[in-house]
Short mmCIF file of C-alpha atoms in Angstrom, two decimals:
data_model
loop_
_atom_site.label_atom_id
_atom_site.label_comp_id
_atom_site.label_asym_id
_atom_site.label_seq_id
_atom_site.Cartn_x
_atom_site.Cartn_y
_atom_site.Cartn_z
CA MET Q 1 94.90 75.40 131.39
CA ASN Q 2 92.77 78.36 132.27
CA LYS Q 3 92.16 78.91 135.97
CA ILE Q 4 89.05 80.37 137.39
CA MET Q 5 88.23 81.45 141.05
CA MET Q 6 85.84 78.98 142.53
CA LYS Q 7 84.53 77.92 145.90
CA GLY Q 8 85.55 74.41 147.08
CA THR Q 9 81.95 73.36 146.90
CA GLU Q 10 81.49 74.54 143.39
CA ALA Q 11 84.76 73.06 142.28
CA ILE Q 12 83.66 69.62 143.54
CA GLY Q 13 80.48 70.04 141.66
CA GLU Q 14 82.17 71.02 138.30
CA ALA Q 15 84.82 68.23 138.73
CA ALA Q 16 81.98 65.74 139.34
CA ILE Q 17 80.28 66.76 136.07
CA ARG Q 18 83.58 66.51 134.18
CA ALA Q 19 83.98 62.96 135.59
CA GLY Q 20 80.75 62.00 134.07
CA CYS Q 21 78.38 62.37 136.95
CA ARG Q 22 75.00 63.18 135.52
CA LEU Q 23 72.78 62.38 138.49
CA TYR Q 24 72.64 64.26 141.80
CA PHE Q 25 70.09 63.75 144.68
CA GLY Q 26 70.46 65.86 147.78
CA TYR Q 27 69.05 68.03 150.42
CA PRO Q 28 70.46 71.42 151.22
CA ILE Q 29 72.36 72.15 154.35
CA THR Q 30 74.85 74.75 155.43
CA PRO Q 31 77.89 75.00 154.76
CA GLN Q 32 77.59 73.00 151.42
CA SER Q 33 74.37 74.22 149.88
CA GLU Q 34 76.46 76.02 147.14
CA LEU Q 35 77.23 72.48 145.87
CA THR Q 36 73.60 71.55 145.71
CA GLU Q 37 72.81 74.79 143.95
CA TYR Q 38 75.68 74.36 141.56
CA MET Q 39 74.40 70.88 140.47
CA ALA Q 40 70.94 72.25 140.20
CA ARG Q 41 72.20 74.89 137.82
CA ARG Q 42 74.64 72.77 135.81
CA LEU Q 43 73.14 69.30 135.47
CA PRO Q 44 70.28 70.42 133.21
CA GLN Q 45 72.80 72.02 130.88
CA VAL Q 46 74.52 68.63 130.37
CA GLU Q 47 71.28 66.63 130.12
CA GLY Q 48 71.66 65.25 133.69
CA THR Q 49 69.13 65.14 136.50
CA PHE Q 50 69.20 67.11 139.65
CA LEU Q 51 66.62 66.26 142.24
CA GLN Q 52 66.03 67.77 145.56
CA ALA Q 53 64.89 64.97 147.75
CA GLU Q 54 62.47 65.48 150.69
CA SER Q 55 65.22 64.51 153.17
CA GLU Q 56 68.75 63.00 153.33
CA VAL Q 57 67.20 59.59 154.03
CA ALA Q 58 65.32 59.79 150.69
CA ALA Q 59 68.37 61.18 148.97
CA VAL Q 60 70.67 58.35 149.98
CA ASN Q 61 68.10 55.73 148.78
CA MET Q 62 67.85 57.55 145.40
CA ILE Q 63 71.61 57.13 145.22
CA TYR Q 64 71.04 53.40 146.04
CA GLY Q 65 68.78 53.05 143.07
CA ALA Q 66 70.67 55.06 140.68
CA SER Q 67 73.99 53.38 141.46
CA SER Q 68 72.47 49.98 140.93
CA VAL Q 69 72.08 50.69 137.34
CA GLY Q 70 75.69 51.55 136.93
CA LYS Q 71 75.41 55.35 136.53
CA ARG Q 72 77.81 57.80 138.17
CA VAL Q 73 75.93 59.49 140.98
CA MET Q 74 76.58 61.78 143.78
CA THR Q 75 75.28 63.52 146.78
CA SER Q 76 76.60 66.06 149.19
CA THR Q 77 75.64 67.07 152.72
CA SER Q 78 77.04 68.24 156.02
CA SER Q 79 77.30 66.52 159.28
CA PRO Q 80 73.78 66.04 160.60
CA GLY Q 81 72.76 65.22 157.07
CA PHE Q 82 75.38 62.56 156.61
CA SER Q 83 74.31 60.97 160.00
CA LEU Q 84 70.88 60.68 158.49
CA MET Q 85 72.31 58.98 155.52
CA GLN Q 86 74.23 56.19 157.38
CA GLU Q 87 71.63 53.40 157.05
CA GLY Q 88 71.56 53.85 153.24
CA VAL Q 89 75.39 54.18 153.10
CA SER Q 90 75.71 50.81 154.85
CA TYR Q 91 73.21 49.20 152.41
CA ILE Q 92 75.13 50.57 149.51
CA ALA Q 93 78.43 49.31 150.97
CA CYS Q 94 76.99 45.88 151.25
CA ALA Q 95 75.45 45.77 147.91
CA GLN Q 96 78.86 46.91 146.44
CA LEU Q 97 77.60 49.82 144.53
CA PRO Q 98 79.83 52.73 143.34
CA SER Q 99 78.66 56.15 144.49
CA VAL Q 100 80.30 59.40 145.64
CA PHE Q 101 79.41 61.19 148.94
CA VAL Q 102 80.57 64.56 149.96
CA ASN Q 103 80.59 65.59 153.68
CA VAL Q 104 81.43 69.19 154.24
CA VAL Q 105 81.93 68.73 157.94
CA ARG Q 106 80.60 71.35 160.41
CA GLY Q 107 80.75 71.70 164.23
CA GLY Q 108 78.93 69.03 166.20
CA PRO Q 109 77.77 66.98 167.95
CA GLY Q 110 73.95 67.20 167.53
CA LEU Q 111 72.72 70.15 165.43
CA GLY Q 112 76.00 71.84 166.33
CA ASP Q 113 76.90 74.93 164.34
CA ILE Q 114 77.79 75.69 160.73
CA GLN Q 115 81.52 76.43 161.27
CA PRO Q 116 84.47 74.12 159.86
CA SER Q 117 85.15 70.93 161.78
CA GLN Q 118 86.75 67.50 161.34
CA GLY Q 119 84.71 65.92 164.20
CA ASP Q 120 83.22 63.34 161.76
CA TYR Q 121 86.50 61.51 161.27
CA PHE Q 122 85.34 58.46 163.31
CA GLN Q 123 82.19 58.28 161.44
CA ALA Q 124 83.87 58.64 158.08
CA THR Q 125 86.70 56.19 158.58
CA LYS Q 126 85.36 53.50 161.00
CA GLY Q 127 82.17 52.71 159.33
CA GLY Q 128 79.51 55.28 160.34
CA GLY Q 129 76.53 52.96 159.82
CA HIS Q 130 76.04 49.41 161.06
CA GLY Q 131 77.96 46.44 160.05
CA ASP Q 132 81.51 45.54 158.86
CA TYR Q 133 82.14 47.91 156.04
CA LYS Q 134 84.47 50.77 154.93
CA LEU Q 135 84.19 53.79 152.82
CA LEU Q 136 87.18 55.02 150.85
CA VAL Q 137 87.73 58.48 152.33
CA LEU Q 138 89.63 61.24 150.63
CA SER Q 139 90.50 64.47 152.45
CA PRO Q 140 91.53 67.44 150.19
CA SER Q 141 93.24 70.48 151.57
CA THR Q 142 92.99 72.91 148.64
CA VAL Q 143 90.26 73.80 146.17
CA GLN Q 144 92.38 72.32 143.32
CA GLU Q 145 92.88 69.13 145.28
CA ALA Q 146 89.16 68.95 146.10
CA ALA Q 147 88.49 69.11 142.27
CA ASP Q 148 91.22 66.57 141.40
CA LEU Q 149 90.09 64.12 144.15
CA THR Q 150 86.56 64.31 142.97
CA GLY Q 151 87.62 62.76 139.66
CA VAL Q 152 89.62 60.15 141.60
CA ALA Q 153 86.58 59.41 143.77
CA PHE Q 154 84.47 58.48 140.84
CA GLU Q 155 87.22 56.29 139.39
CA LEU Q 156 87.82 54.53 142.70
CA ALA Q 157 84.04 54.05 143.23
CA ASP Q 158 83.78 52.15 140.04
CA LYS Q 159 87.08 50.32 140.40
CA TYR Q 160 86.02 48.84 143.78
CA ARG Q 161 82.33 49.07 143.47
CA ASN Q 162 82.32 50.89 146.80
CA PRO Q 163 81.08 54.23 148.08
CA VAL Q 164 83.73 56.88 148.25
CA LEU Q 165 83.55 59.74 150.59
CA ILE Q 166 85.13 63.16 150.11
CA PHE Q 167 85.74 64.56 153.60
CA ALA Q 168 85.90 68.28 153.40
CA ASP Q 169 85.08 71.01 155.94
CA GLY Q 170 83.26 74.30 156.04
CA LEU Q 171 86.39 76.29 155.45
CA LEU Q 172 87.37 74.44 152.30
CA GLY Q 173 83.84 74.45 151.04
CA GLN Q 174 83.44 78.24 151.38
CA MET Q 175 86.85 79.41 150.33
CA MET Q 176 87.76 80.43 146.82
CA GLU Q 177 91.01 79.67 145.05
CA PRO Q 178 92.10 79.41 141.37
CA VAL Q 179 91.25 76.02 139.97
CA SER Q 180 91.60 74.34 136.55
CA PHE Q 181 89.78 71.19 135.33
CA SER Q 182 90.81 68.40 133.06
CA ASP Q 183 89.16 68.28 129.72
CA LYS Q 184 89.85 64.56 129.39
CA LYS Q 185 87.11 62.56 127.92
CA VAL Q 186 85.61 60.31 130.48
CA SER Q 187 84.25 56.90 129.75
CA TYR Q 188 83.31 54.10 132.13
CA ASP Q 189 81.51 50.85 131.67
CA ASN Q 190 79.68 49.13 134.46
CA SER Q 191 77.60 46.88 132.17
CA SER Q 192 79.13 43.60 133.57
CA TRP Q 193 77.23 43.91 136.81
CA ALA Q 194 74.70 46.79 136.57
CA LEU Q 195 70.94 46.24 136.48
CA ILE Q 196 70.35 47.28 132.85
CA GLY Q 197 67.78 44.78 131.67
CA ALA Q 198 68.12 41.01 131.63
CA LYS Q 199 66.89 40.22 128.05
CA ASN Q 200 68.66 37.08 126.81
CA ARG Q 201 70.65 36.52 129.96
CA PRO Q 202 69.96 35.35 133.57
CA ALA Q 203 68.68 38.11 135.89
CA ARG Q 204 71.20 39.77 138.21
CA GLN Q 205 70.58 40.66 141.80
CA VAL Q 206 71.84 43.64 143.74
CA THR Q 207 71.07 43.16 147.41
CA SER Q 208 72.36 44.03 150.84
CA PHE Q 209 70.55 41.00 152.40
CA ASN Q 210 71.20 37.36 152.99
CA ILE Q 211 69.08 35.44 155.58
CA ASP Q 212 71.57 32.69 155.73
CA PRO Q 213 74.49 33.68 158.06
CA TYR Q 214 76.94 31.56 156.04
CA GLY Q 215 75.85 33.33 152.85
CA LEU Q 216 76.03 36.67 154.42
CA GLU Q 217 79.47 35.78 155.89
CA LYS Q 218 80.62 34.98 152.31
CA MET Q 219 79.46 38.45 151.24
CA ASN Q 220 81.40 39.92 154.16
CA LEU Q 221 84.51 38.18 153.17
CA GLU Q 222 84.23 39.42 149.79
CA LEU Q 223 84.08 43.05 151.17
CA GLN Q 224 87.04 42.41 153.46
CA LYS Q 225 89.09 41.12 150.42
CA LYS Q 226 88.30 44.40 148.70
CA TYR Q 227 89.25 46.52 151.65
CA LYS Q 228 92.56 44.65 151.71
CA LEU Q 229 93.16 45.56 148.15
CA MET Q 230 92.33 49.22 148.90
CA GLU Q 231 94.85 49.13 151.77
CA GLU Q 232 97.52 47.76 149.40
CA ASN Q 233 96.89 50.00 146.41
CA GLU Q 234 95.10 53.27 147.29
CA ILE Q 235 97.01 54.85 150.07
CA ARG Q 236 97.78 58.64 149.43
CA TYR Q 237 99.58 61.14 151.56
CA GLU Q 238 101.85 64.18 151.19
CA THR Q 239 104.95 64.97 153.10
CA THR Q 240 106.67 68.34 153.58
CA LEU Q 241 110.31 68.79 154.71
CA THR Q 242 110.19 65.31 156.60
CA GLU Q 243 113.61 64.14 155.52
CA ASP Q 244 115.54 66.04 158.11
CA ALA Q 245 112.75 66.68 160.53
CA ASP Q 246 113.10 66.34 164.32
CA ILE Q 247 109.64 67.11 165.03
CA LEU Q 248 106.62 65.94 162.84
CA ILE Q 249 103.18 67.50 162.58
CA VAL Q 250 100.38 65.31 161.41
CA ALA Q 251 97.27 66.93 160.05
CA HIS Q 252 94.77 66.39 157.29
CA GLY Q 253 92.60 68.46 155.02
CA THR Q 254 92.25 72.16 155.91
CA MET Q 255 94.35 71.58 159.11
CA GLY Q 256 96.96 70.09 156.86
CA ARG Q 257 97.51 73.28 155.03
CA ILE Q 258 97.31 75.51 158.09
CA ALA Q 259 99.95 73.26 159.62
CA LYS Q 260 102.11 73.95 156.52
CA SER Q 261 102.22 77.52 157.62
CA VAL Q 262 103.38 76.42 161.12
CA VAL Q 263 106.28 74.39 159.44
CA GLU Q 264 107.30 77.55 157.59
CA MET Q 265 107.31 79.61 160.78
CA ALA Q 266 109.34 76.91 162.71
CA ARG Q 267 111.82 76.50 159.89
CA LYS Q 268 112.47 80.28 159.87
CA ASP Q 269 113.30 79.95 163.64
CA GLY Q 270 115.73 77.08 162.79
CA LEU Q 271 113.34 74.29 164.20
CA LYS Q 272 113.38 71.17 162.04
CA VAL Q 273 109.72 70.55 161.77
CA GLY Q 274 108.09 68.58 158.97
CA LEU Q 275 104.50 67.79 158.01
CA PHE Q 276 102.80 64.52 157.24
CA ARG Q 277 99.43 65.01 155.66
CA PRO Q 278 97.18 61.93 155.06
CA ILE Q 279 95.09 62.25 151.90
CA THR Q 280 93.32 58.88 152.22
CA LEU Q 281 91.85 58.69 155.75
CA TYR Q 282 90.75 55.26 154.83
CA PRO Q 283 92.91 53.47 154.01
CA PHE Q 284 95.12 55.35 156.48
CA PRO Q 285 98.78 55.58 155.61
CA TYR Q 286 100.09 53.79 158.67
CA GLU Q 287 103.34 52.44 157.23
CA ALA Q 288 104.27 55.72 155.51
CA LEU Q 289 103.64 57.68 158.66
CA ARG Q 290 105.66 55.13 160.72
CA LYS Q 291 108.58 55.81 158.32
CA SER Q 292 108.25 59.46 158.34
CA ALA Q 293 108.32 59.44 162.04
CA ALA Q 294 111.07 56.99 162.47
CA ASP Q 295 113.75 59.66 163.34
CA VAL Q 296 111.71 62.37 165.08
CA SER Q 297 111.56 62.95 168.81
CA LEU Q 298 108.04 64.38 168.84
CA VAL Q 299 104.91 63.94 166.83
CA LEU Q 300 102.11 66.57 167.07
CA THR Q 301 98.70 65.67 165.72
CA VAL Q 302 96.48 68.78 165.03
CA GLU Q 303 92.86 68.42 164.33
CA MET Q 304 89.60 70.37 164.32
CA SER Q 305 88.25 67.78 166.76
CA SER Q 306 88.89 66.31 170.22
CA GLY Q 307 91.51 63.97 168.68
CA GLN Q 308 90.00 61.41 166.41
CA MET Q 309 92.80 60.88 163.80
CA LEU Q 310 95.01 60.82 166.79
CA GLU Q 311 94.07 57.21 167.41
CA ASP Q 312 95.28 56.13 163.98
CA VAL Q 313 98.50 58.18 164.48
CA ARG Q 314 99.11 56.29 167.70
CA LEU Q 315 98.31 52.96 166.04
CA ALA Q 316 100.95 53.86 163.42
CA ILE Q 317 103.67 55.06 165.83
CA ALA Q 318 102.86 52.76 168.80
CA GLU Q 319 105.23 53.51 171.75
CA ARG Q 320 108.25 54.41 169.61
CA THR Q 321 107.86 58.22 169.79
CA ARG Q 322 106.01 60.71 171.92
CA VAL Q 323 102.78 61.69 170.23
CA GLU Q 324 101.09 64.89 171.49
CA PHE Q 325 97.75 66.39 170.40
CA TYR Q 326 96.22 69.81 169.83
CA GLY Q 327 92.83 70.40 168.67
CA ARG Q 328 89.82 72.80 168.78
CA MET Q 329 86.24 71.67 168.62
CA ALA Q 330 82.82 72.95 167.65
CA GLY Q 331 83.99 74.82 164.54
CA VAL Q 332 86.75 76.85 166.05
CA VAL Q 333 89.65 76.84 163.63
CA PRO Q 334 93.19 76.55 165.17
CA MET Q 335 95.34 79.40 163.84
CA PRO Q 336 98.91 79.09 162.66
CA LEU Q 337 100.51 81.17 165.56
CA GLU Q 338 98.27 79.36 168.18
CA ILE Q 339 99.51 75.96 166.98
CA TYR Q 340 103.13 77.19 166.78
CA GLU Q 341 102.93 78.47 170.36
CA VAL Q 342 101.58 74.95 171.43
CA LEU Q 343 104.31 73.23 169.51
CA LYS Q 344 107.13 75.25 171.26
CA GLN Q 345 105.51 74.41 174.65
CA LYS Q 346 105.49 70.74 173.79
CA ILE Q 347 109.01 70.87 172.53
CA GLY Q 348 110.02 72.42 176.01
CA ARG Q 349 108.04 69.78 177.92
CA ARG Q 350 110.49 66.84 177.21
CA SER Q 351 109.16 63.67 178.72
CA MET Z 1 106.25 88.29 148.85
CA THR Z 2 103.04 87.57 150.59
CA HIS Z 3 100.15 89.92 151.37
CA SER Z 4 97.70 88.85 154.04
CA ILE Z 5 94.63 91.13 153.97
CA ILE Z 6 91.36 91.31 155.98
CA ILE Z 7 88.51 93.43 154.48
CA SER Z 8 85.62 94.15 156.75
CA GLY Z 9 82.50 96.20 156.91
CA PHE Z 10 78.68 96.16 156.96
CA GLY Z 11 76.83 93.67 154.94
CA GLY Z 12 75.97 95.54 151.75
CA GLN Z 13 79.13 97.67 151.56
CA GLY Z 14 80.64 95.26 149.05
CA VAL Z 15 83.56 93.93 151.14
CA MET Z 16 83.19 90.40 149.89
CA LEU Z 17 83.33 91.77 146.20
CA MET Z 18 86.42 93.80 147.15
CA GLY Z 19 88.25 90.64 148.21
CA ARG Z 20 87.03 88.74 145.14
CA VAL Z 21 88.29 91.45 142.79
CA LEU Z 22 91.69 91.46 144.38
CA CYS Z 23 92.02 87.70 144.02
CA GLN Z 24 90.89 87.90 140.52
CA ALA Z 25 93.57 90.46 139.85
CA GLY Z 26 96.17 88.55 141.64
CA MET Z 27 95.41 85.31 139.83
CA THR Z 28 95.62 87.03 136.36
CA GLU Z 29 99.16 88.17 137.42
CA GLY Z 30 100.01 84.56 138.01
CA LYS Z 31 100.03 84.86 141.77
CA HIS Z 32 98.79 82.40 144.26
CA VAL Z 33 95.56 83.67 145.93
CA THR Z 34 92.94 82.60 148.47
CA TRP Z 35 89.65 84.23 149.38
CA LEU Z 36 87.98 83.12 152.61
CA PRO Z 37 84.64 84.70 153.58
CA SER Z 38 83.30 84.87 157.13
CA TYR Z 39 80.10 83.00 157.11
CA GLY Z 40 77.55 82.22 159.74
CA PRO Z 41 74.35 83.70 161.25
CA GLU Z 42 74.60 87.47 161.02
CA MET Z 43 71.86 90.01 161.52
CA ARG Z 44 71.11 92.67 158.97
CA GLY Z 45 73.51 95.63 159.46
CA GLY Z 46 75.94 93.28 161.06
CA THR Z 47 79.54 92.88 159.95
CA ALA Z 48 80.95 90.72 157.17
CA ASN Z 49 84.60 90.15 156.40
CA CYS Z 50 86.94 88.17 154.15
CA THR Z 51 90.52 87.06 154.36
CA VAL Z 52 92.57 87.41 151.34
CA ILE Z 53 96.06 86.09 150.64
CA ILE Z 54 98.07 87.12 147.58
CA SER Z 55 101.48 85.51 147.32
CA ASP Z 56 104.33 84.61 144.99
CA GLU Z 57 104.34 81.11 146.72
CA PRO Z 58 101.60 78.55 147.05
CA VAL Z 59 99.35 79.66 149.95
CA ALA Z 60 99.59 77.27 152.92
CA SER Z 61 97.15 78.65 155.58
CA PRO Z 62 94.19 80.64 154.28
CA VAL Z 63 93.50 81.90 157.75
CA VAL Z 64 95.86 84.47 159.46
CA ASP Z 65 96.36 85.51 163.07
CA SER Z 66 97.87 88.82 162.26
CA PRO Z 67 97.15 90.37 158.82
CA GLU Z 68 99.60 92.84 157.33
CA GLU Z 69 96.88 94.86 155.74
CA VAL Z 70 93.39 95.55 157.08
CA VAL Z 71 90.56 97.53 155.55
CA VAL Z 72 87.73 98.66 157.93
CA MET Z 73 84.67 100.11 156.30
CA ASN Z 74 82.71 100.57 159.70
CA ILE Z 75 83.23 101.11 163.38
CA PRO Z 76 82.65 97.42 164.57
CA SER Z 77 85.28 96.34 162.09
CA LEU Z 78 87.78 98.87 163.53
CA LEU Z 79 87.13 97.50 167.09
CA LYS Z 80 87.47 93.94 165.93
CA PHE Z 81 90.52 94.08 163.68
CA GLU Z 82 92.64 97.03 164.86
CA PRO Z 83 94.25 94.89 167.64
CA ILE Z 84 95.45 92.24 165.27
CA VAL Z 85 97.03 94.25 162.50
CA ARG Z 86 100.70 93.28 162.16
CA ARG Z 87 103.35 95.73 163.63
CA ASN Z 88 104.12 98.31 160.89
CA GLY Z 89 101.21 96.98 158.91
CA TYR Z 90 98.49 99.03 157.25
CA LEU Z 91 95.09 99.97 158.51
CA PHE Z 92 92.86 101.52 155.90
CA ILE Z 93 89.89 103.39 157.48
CA ASN Z 94 86.76 104.47 155.68
CA SER Z 95 86.77 107.78 157.46
CA SER Z 96 83.31 108.75 156.09
CA VAL Z 97 81.81 106.05 158.41
CA VAL Z 98 84.43 105.60 161.09
CA ASP Z 99 84.39 108.76 163.06
CA ARG Z 100 87.10 107.72 165.56
CA GLU Z 101 90.81 107.46 165.65
CA PRO Z 102 92.77 104.12 165.85
CA LYS Z 103 94.48 103.60 169.24
CA ARG Z 104 97.77 101.99 167.86
CA GLN Z 105 100.81 103.98 167.01
CA ASP Z 106 102.83 100.99 165.70
CA ILE Z 107 100.86 100.67 162.50
CA LYS Z 108 100.51 102.82 159.46
CA THR Z 109 96.86 104.25 159.21
CA ILE Z 110 95.51 105.48 155.94
CA LYS Z 111 92.12 107.41 156.06
CA VAL Z 112 90.00 107.39 152.97
CA PRO Z 113 86.67 109.20 152.98
CA ALA Z 114 85.22 106.63 150.59
CA ASN Z 115 81.62 107.32 150.89
CA GLU Z 116 82.08 110.98 150.27
CA ILE Z 117 84.28 110.47 147.23
CA ALA Z 118 81.73 107.94 145.96
CA ASP Z 119 78.94 110.35 146.60
CA GLN Z 120 80.77 112.99 144.65
CA LEU Z 121 80.84 110.50 141.77
CA GLY Z 122 77.15 110.16 142.06
CA ASN Z 123 76.72 106.71 143.56
CA LEU Z 124 77.44 105.70 147.11
CA ARG Z 125 77.65 102.04 146.04
CA VAL Z 126 81.16 102.61 144.57
CA ALA Z 127 82.69 103.47 147.98
CA ASN Z 128 84.27 99.91 147.93
CA MET Z 129 85.99 100.58 144.69
CA VAL Z 130 87.31 103.91 145.89
CA MET Z 131 88.80 102.16 148.95
CA LEU Z 132 90.28 99.53 146.71
CA GLY Z 133 92.01 102.12 144.49
CA ALA Z 134 93.54 103.60 147.55
CA PHE Z 135 94.44 100.20 148.96
CA VAL Z 136 96.15 98.84 145.87
CA PHE Z 137 98.17 101.97 145.13
CA THR Z 138 99.41 101.94 148.71
CA THR Z 139 100.17 98.26 149.18
CA LYS Z 140 101.03 97.38 145.63
CA CYS Z 141 99.63 93.86 146.19
CA VAL Z 142 98.54 93.96 142.51
CA ASN Z 143 98.87 96.34 139.63
CA ILE Z 144 96.28 98.94 139.11
CA GLU Z 145 95.69 97.82 135.48
CA SER Z 146 94.97 94.27 136.77
CA LEU Z 147 92.62 95.66 139.38
CA ILE Z 148 90.65 97.48 136.86
CA ASP Z 149 90.59 94.55 134.54
CA ALA Z 150 89.46 92.26 137.37
CA MET Z 151 86.71 94.71 138.34
CA LYS Z 152 85.49 94.72 134.67
CA TYR Z 153 85.50 90.98 134.76
CA LYS Z 154 83.53 90.79 137.89
CA LEU Z 155 80.92 93.32 136.47
CA LYS Z 156 80.71 91.58 133.13
CA GLY Z 157 77.45 92.19 131.55
CA LYS Z 158 76.66 95.38 133.43
CA ASP Z 159 75.97 98.69 131.78
CA SER Z 160 78.96 100.45 130.39
CA SER Z 161 78.13 103.55 132.45
CA ILE Z 162 78.37 101.40 135.64
CA ILE Z 163 81.68 100.06 134.63
CA GLU Z 164 83.01 103.45 133.76
CA LEU Z 165 81.81 104.82 137.08
CA ASN Z 166 83.67 101.95 138.95
CA VAL Z 167 86.94 102.80 136.98
CA GLU Z 168 86.57 106.33 138.05
CA ALA Z 169 86.00 105.34 141.58
CA ILE Z 170 89.26 103.34 141.63
CA LYS Z 171 91.03 106.27 140.12
CA GLN Z 172 89.71 108.70 142.68
CA GLY Z 173 90.71 106.32 145.49
CA LEU Z 174 94.37 106.14 144.26
CA ARG Z 175 94.45 109.93 143.65
CA HIS Z 176 93.40 110.42 147.32
CA VAL Z 177 96.55 108.67 148.51
CA GLY Z 178 98.72 110.46 146.06
CA GLY Z 179 98.51 108.33 142.86
#
């Protein structure tokens, strides 16, 4: 397969088109505007529709409409924009509609800045909008993985009739790497539930509303059943040199690959350090992490946040092993040497 | 073998393109490459830089604390990046623009009057390719042939005289450092 150099944002766009996405609604925001631009350029070439909405609130409701007719549809945004979308995301989750969202996370809170961050982890994995719902959340760490997981995102969205979120960050969005795309012919069929005309059959209803609490509870229970299935079937993670590790670093996305360099440095110095990289942030790989950490004396979680995934790491590991944390906020990217120095300090500080 | 590189200069000097051409060349040689631009609010005349990794192994971190090879095309870049060049690493200075000496003795400094050479070729804009020729000949991070092919790929659709000028710029750059 031929490889070409592409930005993470552009690779996600191309992979979406290869996955059969022909509809994109969005509103530009740094550091992901290249994805919006890419879709504006590419979708007309494949007889798709690109539409720049007047706001993120409008864009998410266009997604709501387009997904209810069963078409593969996507939007992309960055942190403040994704906050604006939350009401619509909650509606879409309740109405059980497949759709793909991309959040190229930047420094926050508030208007924040435009540098890479992972500070939207809670928003991504614990709901984000109102009510009891979950997104399937995928966290790529390379441009190739971003492209591959975009294809996966559309499949999972259809499989579970659930919104899927690709959780990237400004660094992955802006960087270029060689990437290749699958030429596999894509077909999907949502005709069993989509609103495609009710001639000769009873009308269907897509709704995120039930005034009767017992009726709404039934809808909720259906959602919960679905989330349980996701937890059973869709967990993804990657481990590096964990078999003999005495120390385990846990990091996802861009931090996951930066941490891999820390593992390389530590191994050169004879320190048995391994890496656990969650790829699905929801469902979180609790059990796999627990196993990987079973024989280590120290777990170091590294994030571009104040410690959000840290809570899931602690849930997984409970009191069995010492869990330490290092993170930078506001768009500051922790560098490999910086993390390695912290790691050595933590090793020295035996509790 | 891994080359970690930072290329820095004024916006408009073509430093981003230098990094992209290097990556393109590395990729065609079957190497693993990453290109990471600095991005953010920057005033006109401010500095831009990119981090490039070219490696025989899959690239883990695309950011680097202490690059082995740094190219500075202007004075602000020298001030910012000279301190972080790895010991025994290379510092390439565009001496047409940077009229001062580096302070460090524990790194190898290569001066290339890239603007003057480009000017003699009749177009100041190819100063970046002059520097790239000198850089690649010295560091051997990719082959000169792949570099020229990658430059041609990046300038696809441009006038053949422009492409020839850029080829000549690369050759003048490597000649300056003894190639």
